[in-house]
Short mmCIF file of C-alpha atoms in Angstrom, two decimals:
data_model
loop_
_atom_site.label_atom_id
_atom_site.label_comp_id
_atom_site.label_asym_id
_atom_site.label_seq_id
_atom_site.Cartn_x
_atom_site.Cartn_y
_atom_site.Cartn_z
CA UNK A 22 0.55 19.83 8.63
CA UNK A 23 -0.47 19.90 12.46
CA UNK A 24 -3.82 19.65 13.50
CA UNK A 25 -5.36 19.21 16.77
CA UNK A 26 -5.03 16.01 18.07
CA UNK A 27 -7.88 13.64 16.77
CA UNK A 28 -9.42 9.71 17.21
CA UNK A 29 -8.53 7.50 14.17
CA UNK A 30 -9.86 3.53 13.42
CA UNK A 31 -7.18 2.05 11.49
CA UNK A 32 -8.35 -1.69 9.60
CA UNK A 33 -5.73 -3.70 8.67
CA UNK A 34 -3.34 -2.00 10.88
CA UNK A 35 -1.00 -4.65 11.81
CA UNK A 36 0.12 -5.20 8.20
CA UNK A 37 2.83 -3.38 6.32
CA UNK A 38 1.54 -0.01 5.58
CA UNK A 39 -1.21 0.05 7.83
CA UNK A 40 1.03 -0.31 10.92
CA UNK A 41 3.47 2.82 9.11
CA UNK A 42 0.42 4.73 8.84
CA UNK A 43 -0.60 4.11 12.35
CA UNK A 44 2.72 4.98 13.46
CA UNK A 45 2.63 8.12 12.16
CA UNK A 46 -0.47 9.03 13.45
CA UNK A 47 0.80 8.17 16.95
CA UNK A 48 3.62 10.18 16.10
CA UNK A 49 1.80 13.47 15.07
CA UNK A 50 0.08 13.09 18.67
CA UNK A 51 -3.59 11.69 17.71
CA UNK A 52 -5.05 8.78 19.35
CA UNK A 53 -5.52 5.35 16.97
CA UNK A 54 -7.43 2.26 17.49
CA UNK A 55 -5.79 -0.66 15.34
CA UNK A 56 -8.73 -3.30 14.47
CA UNK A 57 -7.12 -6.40 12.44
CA UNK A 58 -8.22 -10.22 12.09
CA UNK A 59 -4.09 -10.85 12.06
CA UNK A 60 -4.67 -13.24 9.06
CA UNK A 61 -1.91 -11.81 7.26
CA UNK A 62 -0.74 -9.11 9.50
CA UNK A 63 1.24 -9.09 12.86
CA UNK A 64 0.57 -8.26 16.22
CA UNK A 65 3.92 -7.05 16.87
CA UNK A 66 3.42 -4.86 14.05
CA UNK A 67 0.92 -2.69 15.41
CA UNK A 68 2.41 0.42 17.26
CA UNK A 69 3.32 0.83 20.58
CA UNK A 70 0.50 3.26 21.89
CA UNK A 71 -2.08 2.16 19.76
CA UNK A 72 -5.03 0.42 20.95
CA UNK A 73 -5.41 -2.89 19.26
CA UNK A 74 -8.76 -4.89 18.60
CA UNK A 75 -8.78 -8.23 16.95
CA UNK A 76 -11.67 -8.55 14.92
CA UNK A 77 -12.72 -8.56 11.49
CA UNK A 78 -13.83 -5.56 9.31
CA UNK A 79 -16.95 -7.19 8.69
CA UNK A 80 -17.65 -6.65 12.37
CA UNK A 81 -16.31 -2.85 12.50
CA UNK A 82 -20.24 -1.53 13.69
CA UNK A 83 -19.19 -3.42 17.11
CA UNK A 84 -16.45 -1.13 17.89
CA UNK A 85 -17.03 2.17 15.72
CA UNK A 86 -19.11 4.77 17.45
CA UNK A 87 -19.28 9.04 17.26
CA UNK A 88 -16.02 9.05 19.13
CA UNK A 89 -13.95 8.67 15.92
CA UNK A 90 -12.76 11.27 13.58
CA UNK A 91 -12.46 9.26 10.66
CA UNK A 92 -11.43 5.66 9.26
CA UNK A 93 -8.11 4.32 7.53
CA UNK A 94 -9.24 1.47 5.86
CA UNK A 95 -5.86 -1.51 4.42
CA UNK A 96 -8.24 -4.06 5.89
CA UNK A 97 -8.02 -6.13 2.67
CA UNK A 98 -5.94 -9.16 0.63
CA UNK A 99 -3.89 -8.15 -1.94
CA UNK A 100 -2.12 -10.76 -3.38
CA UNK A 101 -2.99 -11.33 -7.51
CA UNK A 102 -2.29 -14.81 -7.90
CA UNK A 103 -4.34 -15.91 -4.85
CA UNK A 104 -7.09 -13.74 -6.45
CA UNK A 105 -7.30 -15.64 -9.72
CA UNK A 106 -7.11 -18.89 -7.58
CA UNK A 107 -10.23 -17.93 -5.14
CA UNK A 108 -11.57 -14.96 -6.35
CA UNK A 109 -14.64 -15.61 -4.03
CA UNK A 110 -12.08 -14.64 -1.12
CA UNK A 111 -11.35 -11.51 -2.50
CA UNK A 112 -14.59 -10.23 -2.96
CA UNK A 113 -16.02 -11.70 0.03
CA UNK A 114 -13.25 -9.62 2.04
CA UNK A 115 -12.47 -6.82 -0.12
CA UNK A 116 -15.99 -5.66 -0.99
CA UNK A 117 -17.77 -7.58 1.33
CA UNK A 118 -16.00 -6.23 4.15
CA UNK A 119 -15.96 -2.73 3.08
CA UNK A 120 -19.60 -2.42 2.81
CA UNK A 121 -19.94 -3.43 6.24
CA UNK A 122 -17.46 -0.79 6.78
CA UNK A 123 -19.30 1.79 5.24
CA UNK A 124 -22.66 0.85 6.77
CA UNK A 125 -20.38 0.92 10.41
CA UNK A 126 -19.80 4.33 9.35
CA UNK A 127 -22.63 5.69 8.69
CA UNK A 128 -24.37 4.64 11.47
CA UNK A 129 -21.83 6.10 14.25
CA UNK A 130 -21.71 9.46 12.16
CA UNK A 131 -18.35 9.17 11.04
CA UNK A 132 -18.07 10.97 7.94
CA UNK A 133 -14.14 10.61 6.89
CA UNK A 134 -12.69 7.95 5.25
CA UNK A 135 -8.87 7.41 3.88
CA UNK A 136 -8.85 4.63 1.37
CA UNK A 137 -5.59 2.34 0.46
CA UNK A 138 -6.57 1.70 -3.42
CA UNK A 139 -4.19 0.49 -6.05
CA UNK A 140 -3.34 1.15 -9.41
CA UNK A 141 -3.66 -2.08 -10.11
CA UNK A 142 -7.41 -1.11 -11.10
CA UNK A 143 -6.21 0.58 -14.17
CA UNK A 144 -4.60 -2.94 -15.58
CA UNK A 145 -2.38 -2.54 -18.48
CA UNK A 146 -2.15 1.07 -19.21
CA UNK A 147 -2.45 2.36 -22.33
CA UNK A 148 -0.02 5.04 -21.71
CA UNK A 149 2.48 6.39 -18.85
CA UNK A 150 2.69 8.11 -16.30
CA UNK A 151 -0.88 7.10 -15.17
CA UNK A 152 -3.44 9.28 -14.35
CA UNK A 153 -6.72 9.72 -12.77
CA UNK A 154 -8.30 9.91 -15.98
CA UNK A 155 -6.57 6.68 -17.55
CA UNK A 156 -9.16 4.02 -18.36
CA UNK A 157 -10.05 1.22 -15.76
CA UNK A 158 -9.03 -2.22 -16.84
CA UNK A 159 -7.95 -4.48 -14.05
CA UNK A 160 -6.70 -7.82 -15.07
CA UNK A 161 -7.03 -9.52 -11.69
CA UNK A 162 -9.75 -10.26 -9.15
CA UNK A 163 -7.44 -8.31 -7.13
CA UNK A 164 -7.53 -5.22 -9.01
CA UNK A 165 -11.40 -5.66 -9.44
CA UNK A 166 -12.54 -5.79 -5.52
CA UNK A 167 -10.46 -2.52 -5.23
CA UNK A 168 -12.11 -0.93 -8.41
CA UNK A 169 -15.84 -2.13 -6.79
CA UNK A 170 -14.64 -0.62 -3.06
CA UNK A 171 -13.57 2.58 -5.07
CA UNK A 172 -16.93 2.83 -6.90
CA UNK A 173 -18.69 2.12 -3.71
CA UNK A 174 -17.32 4.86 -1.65
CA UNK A 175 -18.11 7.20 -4.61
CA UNK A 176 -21.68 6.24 -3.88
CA UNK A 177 -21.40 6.59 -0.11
CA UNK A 178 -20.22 10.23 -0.83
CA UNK A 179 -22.75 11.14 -3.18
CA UNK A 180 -25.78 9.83 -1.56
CA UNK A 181 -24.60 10.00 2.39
CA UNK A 182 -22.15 13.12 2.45
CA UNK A 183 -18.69 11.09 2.81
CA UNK A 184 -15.66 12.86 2.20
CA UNK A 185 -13.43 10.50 1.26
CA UNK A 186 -10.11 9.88 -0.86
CA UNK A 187 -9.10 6.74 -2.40
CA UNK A 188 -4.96 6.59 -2.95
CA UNK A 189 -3.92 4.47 -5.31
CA UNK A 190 -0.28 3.17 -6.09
CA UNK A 191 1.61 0.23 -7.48
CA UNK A 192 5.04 -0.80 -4.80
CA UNK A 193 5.63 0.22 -1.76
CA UNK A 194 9.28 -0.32 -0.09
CA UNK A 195 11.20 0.73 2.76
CA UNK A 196 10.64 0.92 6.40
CA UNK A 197 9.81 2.88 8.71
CA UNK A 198 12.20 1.73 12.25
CA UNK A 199 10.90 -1.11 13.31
CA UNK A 200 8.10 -1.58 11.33
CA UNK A 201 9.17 -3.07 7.56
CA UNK A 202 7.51 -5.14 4.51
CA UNK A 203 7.15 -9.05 5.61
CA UNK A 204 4.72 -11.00 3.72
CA UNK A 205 4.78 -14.63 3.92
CA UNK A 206 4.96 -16.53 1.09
CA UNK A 207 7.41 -13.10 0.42
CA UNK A 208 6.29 -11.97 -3.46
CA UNK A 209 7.66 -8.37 -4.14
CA UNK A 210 10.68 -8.10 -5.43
CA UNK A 211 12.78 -5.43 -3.31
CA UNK A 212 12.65 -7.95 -0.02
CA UNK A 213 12.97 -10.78 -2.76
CA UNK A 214 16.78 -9.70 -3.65
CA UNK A 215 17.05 -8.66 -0.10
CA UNK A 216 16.51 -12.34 1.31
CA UNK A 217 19.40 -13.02 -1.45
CA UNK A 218 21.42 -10.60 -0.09
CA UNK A 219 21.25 -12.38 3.54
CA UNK A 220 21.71 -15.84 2.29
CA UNK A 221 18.56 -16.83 2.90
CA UNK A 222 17.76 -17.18 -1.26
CA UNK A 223 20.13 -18.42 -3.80
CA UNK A 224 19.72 -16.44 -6.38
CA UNK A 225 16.67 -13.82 -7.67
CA UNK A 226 14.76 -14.60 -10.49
CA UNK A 227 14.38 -12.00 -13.51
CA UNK A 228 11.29 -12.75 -15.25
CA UNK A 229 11.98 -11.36 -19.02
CA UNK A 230 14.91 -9.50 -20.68
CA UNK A 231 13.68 -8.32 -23.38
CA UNK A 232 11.02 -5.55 -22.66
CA UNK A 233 11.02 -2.52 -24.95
CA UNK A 234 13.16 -0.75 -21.49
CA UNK A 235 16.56 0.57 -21.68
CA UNK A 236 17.65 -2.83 -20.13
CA UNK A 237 15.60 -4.89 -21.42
CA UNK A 238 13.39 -5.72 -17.94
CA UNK A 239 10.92 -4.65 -16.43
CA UNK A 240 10.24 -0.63 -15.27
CA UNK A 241 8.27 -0.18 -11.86
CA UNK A 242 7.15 2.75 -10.02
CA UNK A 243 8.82 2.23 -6.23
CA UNK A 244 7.34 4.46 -3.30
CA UNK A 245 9.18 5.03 0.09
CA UNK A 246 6.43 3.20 2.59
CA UNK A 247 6.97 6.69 4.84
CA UNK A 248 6.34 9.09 2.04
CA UNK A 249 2.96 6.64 1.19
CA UNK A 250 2.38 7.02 5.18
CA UNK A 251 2.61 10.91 4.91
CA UNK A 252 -0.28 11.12 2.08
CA UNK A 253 -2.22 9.45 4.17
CA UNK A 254 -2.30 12.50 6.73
CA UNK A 255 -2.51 14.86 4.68
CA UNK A 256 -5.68 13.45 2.66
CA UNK A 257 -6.49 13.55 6.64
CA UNK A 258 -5.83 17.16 7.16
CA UNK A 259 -7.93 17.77 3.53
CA UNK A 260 -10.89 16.86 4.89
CA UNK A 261 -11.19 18.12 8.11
CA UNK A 262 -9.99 21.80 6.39
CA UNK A 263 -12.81 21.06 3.86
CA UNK A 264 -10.48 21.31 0.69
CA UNK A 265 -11.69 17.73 0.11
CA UNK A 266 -15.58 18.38 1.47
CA UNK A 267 -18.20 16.22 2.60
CA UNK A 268 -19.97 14.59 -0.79
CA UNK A 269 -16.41 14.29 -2.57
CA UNK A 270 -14.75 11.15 -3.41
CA UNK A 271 -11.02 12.46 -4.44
CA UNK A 272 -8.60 9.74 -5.89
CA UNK A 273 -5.27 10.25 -6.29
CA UNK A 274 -2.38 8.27 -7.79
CA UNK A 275 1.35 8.01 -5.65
CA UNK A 276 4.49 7.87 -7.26
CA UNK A 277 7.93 9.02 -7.28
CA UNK A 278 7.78 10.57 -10.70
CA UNK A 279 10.77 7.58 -11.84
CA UNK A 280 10.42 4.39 -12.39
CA UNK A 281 13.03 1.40 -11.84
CA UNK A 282 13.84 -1.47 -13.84
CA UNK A 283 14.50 -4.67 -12.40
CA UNK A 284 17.85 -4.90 -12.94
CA UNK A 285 18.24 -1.68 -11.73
CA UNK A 286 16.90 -2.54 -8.52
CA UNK A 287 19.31 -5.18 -7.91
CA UNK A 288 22.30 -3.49 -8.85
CA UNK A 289 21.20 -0.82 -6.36
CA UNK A 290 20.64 -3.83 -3.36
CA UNK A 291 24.19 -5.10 -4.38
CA UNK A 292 25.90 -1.44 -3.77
CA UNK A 293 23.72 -0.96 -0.60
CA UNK A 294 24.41 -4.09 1.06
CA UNK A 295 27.93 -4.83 -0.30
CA UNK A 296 26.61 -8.25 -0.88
CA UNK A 297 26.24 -10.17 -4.40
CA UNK A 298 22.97 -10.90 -5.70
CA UNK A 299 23.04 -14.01 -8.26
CA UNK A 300 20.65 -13.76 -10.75
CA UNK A 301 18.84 -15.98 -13.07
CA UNK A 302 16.85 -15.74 -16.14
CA UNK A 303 13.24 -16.69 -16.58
CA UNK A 304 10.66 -16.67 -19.39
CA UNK A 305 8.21 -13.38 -18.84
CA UNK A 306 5.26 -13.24 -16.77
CA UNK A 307 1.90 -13.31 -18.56
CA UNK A 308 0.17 -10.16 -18.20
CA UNK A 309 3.43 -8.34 -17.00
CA UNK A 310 3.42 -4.70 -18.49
CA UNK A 311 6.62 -3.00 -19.58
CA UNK A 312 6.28 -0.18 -17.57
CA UNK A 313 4.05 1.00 -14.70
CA UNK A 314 4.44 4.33 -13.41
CA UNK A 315 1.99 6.52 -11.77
CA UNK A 316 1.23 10.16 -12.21
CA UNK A 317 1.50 11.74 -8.77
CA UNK A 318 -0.09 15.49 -10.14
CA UNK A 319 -3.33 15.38 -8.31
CA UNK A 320 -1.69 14.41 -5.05
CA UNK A 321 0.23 17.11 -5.52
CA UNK A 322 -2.33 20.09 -6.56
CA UNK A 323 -5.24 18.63 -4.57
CA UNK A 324 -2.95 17.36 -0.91
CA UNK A 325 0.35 19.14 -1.41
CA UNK A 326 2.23 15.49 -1.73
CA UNK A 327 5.60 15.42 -2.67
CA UNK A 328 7.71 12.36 -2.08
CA UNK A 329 10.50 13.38 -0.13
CA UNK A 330 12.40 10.20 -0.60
CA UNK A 331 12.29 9.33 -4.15
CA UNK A 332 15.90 7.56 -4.07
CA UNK A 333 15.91 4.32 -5.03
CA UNK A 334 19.28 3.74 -2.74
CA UNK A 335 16.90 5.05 0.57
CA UNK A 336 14.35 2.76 0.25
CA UNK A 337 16.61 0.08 -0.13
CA UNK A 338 18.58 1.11 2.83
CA UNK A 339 15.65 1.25 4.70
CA UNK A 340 14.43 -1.91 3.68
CA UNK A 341 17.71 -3.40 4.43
CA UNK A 342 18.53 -2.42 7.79
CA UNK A 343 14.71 -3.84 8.66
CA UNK A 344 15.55 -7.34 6.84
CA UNK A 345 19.30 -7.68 9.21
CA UNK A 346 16.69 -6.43 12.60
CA UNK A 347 14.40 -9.30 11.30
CA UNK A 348 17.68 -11.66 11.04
CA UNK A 349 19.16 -10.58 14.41
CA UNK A 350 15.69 -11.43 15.91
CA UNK A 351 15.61 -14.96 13.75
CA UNK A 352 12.54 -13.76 12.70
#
């Protein structure tokens, strides 16, 4: 997967997976330009060697020129409940800043765009794995901004020559060194039974037992934030080799082929950390599937993706040794 060294715009690139991303750019020698309004990201989160703007993506045609080999775009909120609460914010930022984006991009030439999608946008699936050709549903304002983006860029191809790939996914875990997931208020569930693991929650919460699963909760599709990182590049690498050519809009789903239950995923933090996770019982969730697992085929035939750590126990580790840095740091 080496290429010659390149000039990548990253949005959103002091969060969680757009500051992995960026560090793996940096690492596979090409030169990145982080551009994030830190409203829910981190300045110490953006990677050493990267040059960092603090701006909005609304504002991206003030800093995007000819120089640039193509755009990573995570510049966007992503939390569900917040959605239903102000959807207006969503869309506003989501879409709203994306089209700006897009209009940024065309007029500097740039003509490459990676986009972090979600398969949130197919809702509640009518059958699993999901794939690319499932039926779009999303159940969330959320999910519907990233649907609208995804729909948009198809249009930018078409008409304007875009290559671009949307990737879309459902959790992402681990951590990559120094960079790890921190969200604040903290609502995904591997850090969750991690902050009970440190002492810093009493118990975890397990919302519904009785789910047609082998345990009874929940089943998730978890993907190491590294492996998610590495699919980024290589949609990268597809498009400047031309397997994914100008006028295409590729999507592809990520997943580890498994999925997790709940329960499962705390008995896995208690044998990783050696620490005991009390749990509790709560009514379900509306809207919460059973299961949600992706279909990672066309990531595979179409990018030659294969998760390479699909162990539930190594993105737990991973996740944990970035919680006890965070701790050390009283962070």
């Amino acid at each position: 997967m080496t290429t010659a060294a390149k000039r990548y715009l990253v949005t959103g690139g002091a969060g969680y997976v757009g500051g992995v991303v960026a560090a793996h750019l940096l690492e596979r020698g090409h030169r990145v330009t982080v551009l994030d309004d830190l409203s829910t990201g981190f300045a110490e989160a953006v990677p050493a060697g990267a040059e960092f703007i603090e701006g909005r993506v609304q504002d991206a045609a003030q800093w995007l020129d000819g120089s640039y080999d193509g755009v990573l775009h995570f510049a966007a909120f992503s939390q569900v409940g917040e959605s239903v609460a102000r959807p207006e914010k969503y869309w506003e930022n989501n879409v709203g800043g994306t089209t700006a984006l897009l209009a940024a991009m065309r007029s500097a030439g740039v003509r490459r765009l990676v986009f972090s999608s979600t398969a949130a946008t197919y809702g509640e699936p009518e059958a699993v794995p999901i794939t690319e050709t499932a039926p779009t549903a999303p159940t969330s304002p959320y999910g519907a901004s990233k649907l609208a983006v995804d729909h948009m860029i198809g249009g930018e191809c078409a008409a304007h020559g875009l290559a671009a790939v949307s990737l879309r996914y459902f959790n992402v875990a681990g951590a990559h060194g120094p960079l790890g997931e921190r969200h604040e208020p903290e609502s995904h569930l591997i850090p969750l039974v991690l902050q009970v693991a440190l002492g810093r929650r009493e118990a975890i919460s397990v919302y519904g037992e009785d789910y047609p699963t082998p345990d009874g909760t929940c089943v998730r599709d978890y993907i190491h934030v590294a492996d998610l990182a590495e699919a980024h590049l290589l949609a990268l690498v597809a498009m400047t080799a031309g397997t994914v050519p100008a006028g295409e809009h590729l999507i592809c789903n990520l997943g580890n082929g498994n999925g997790f239950s709940v329960r499962e995923v705390i008995e896995t933090v208690r044998k990783v950390t050696g620490h005991p996770v009390p749990e509790t019982t709560a009514p379900r969730r509306p809207g919460d599937p059973a299961v949600l697992v992706a279909s990672a085929e066309a990531a595979r035939e179409r990018l030659g993706w294969t998760p390479s750590r699909p162990d539930l126990a190594d993105v737990v580790a991973d996740a944990w040794a970035f919680a006890r840095l965070r701790g050390e740091e009283g962070a």
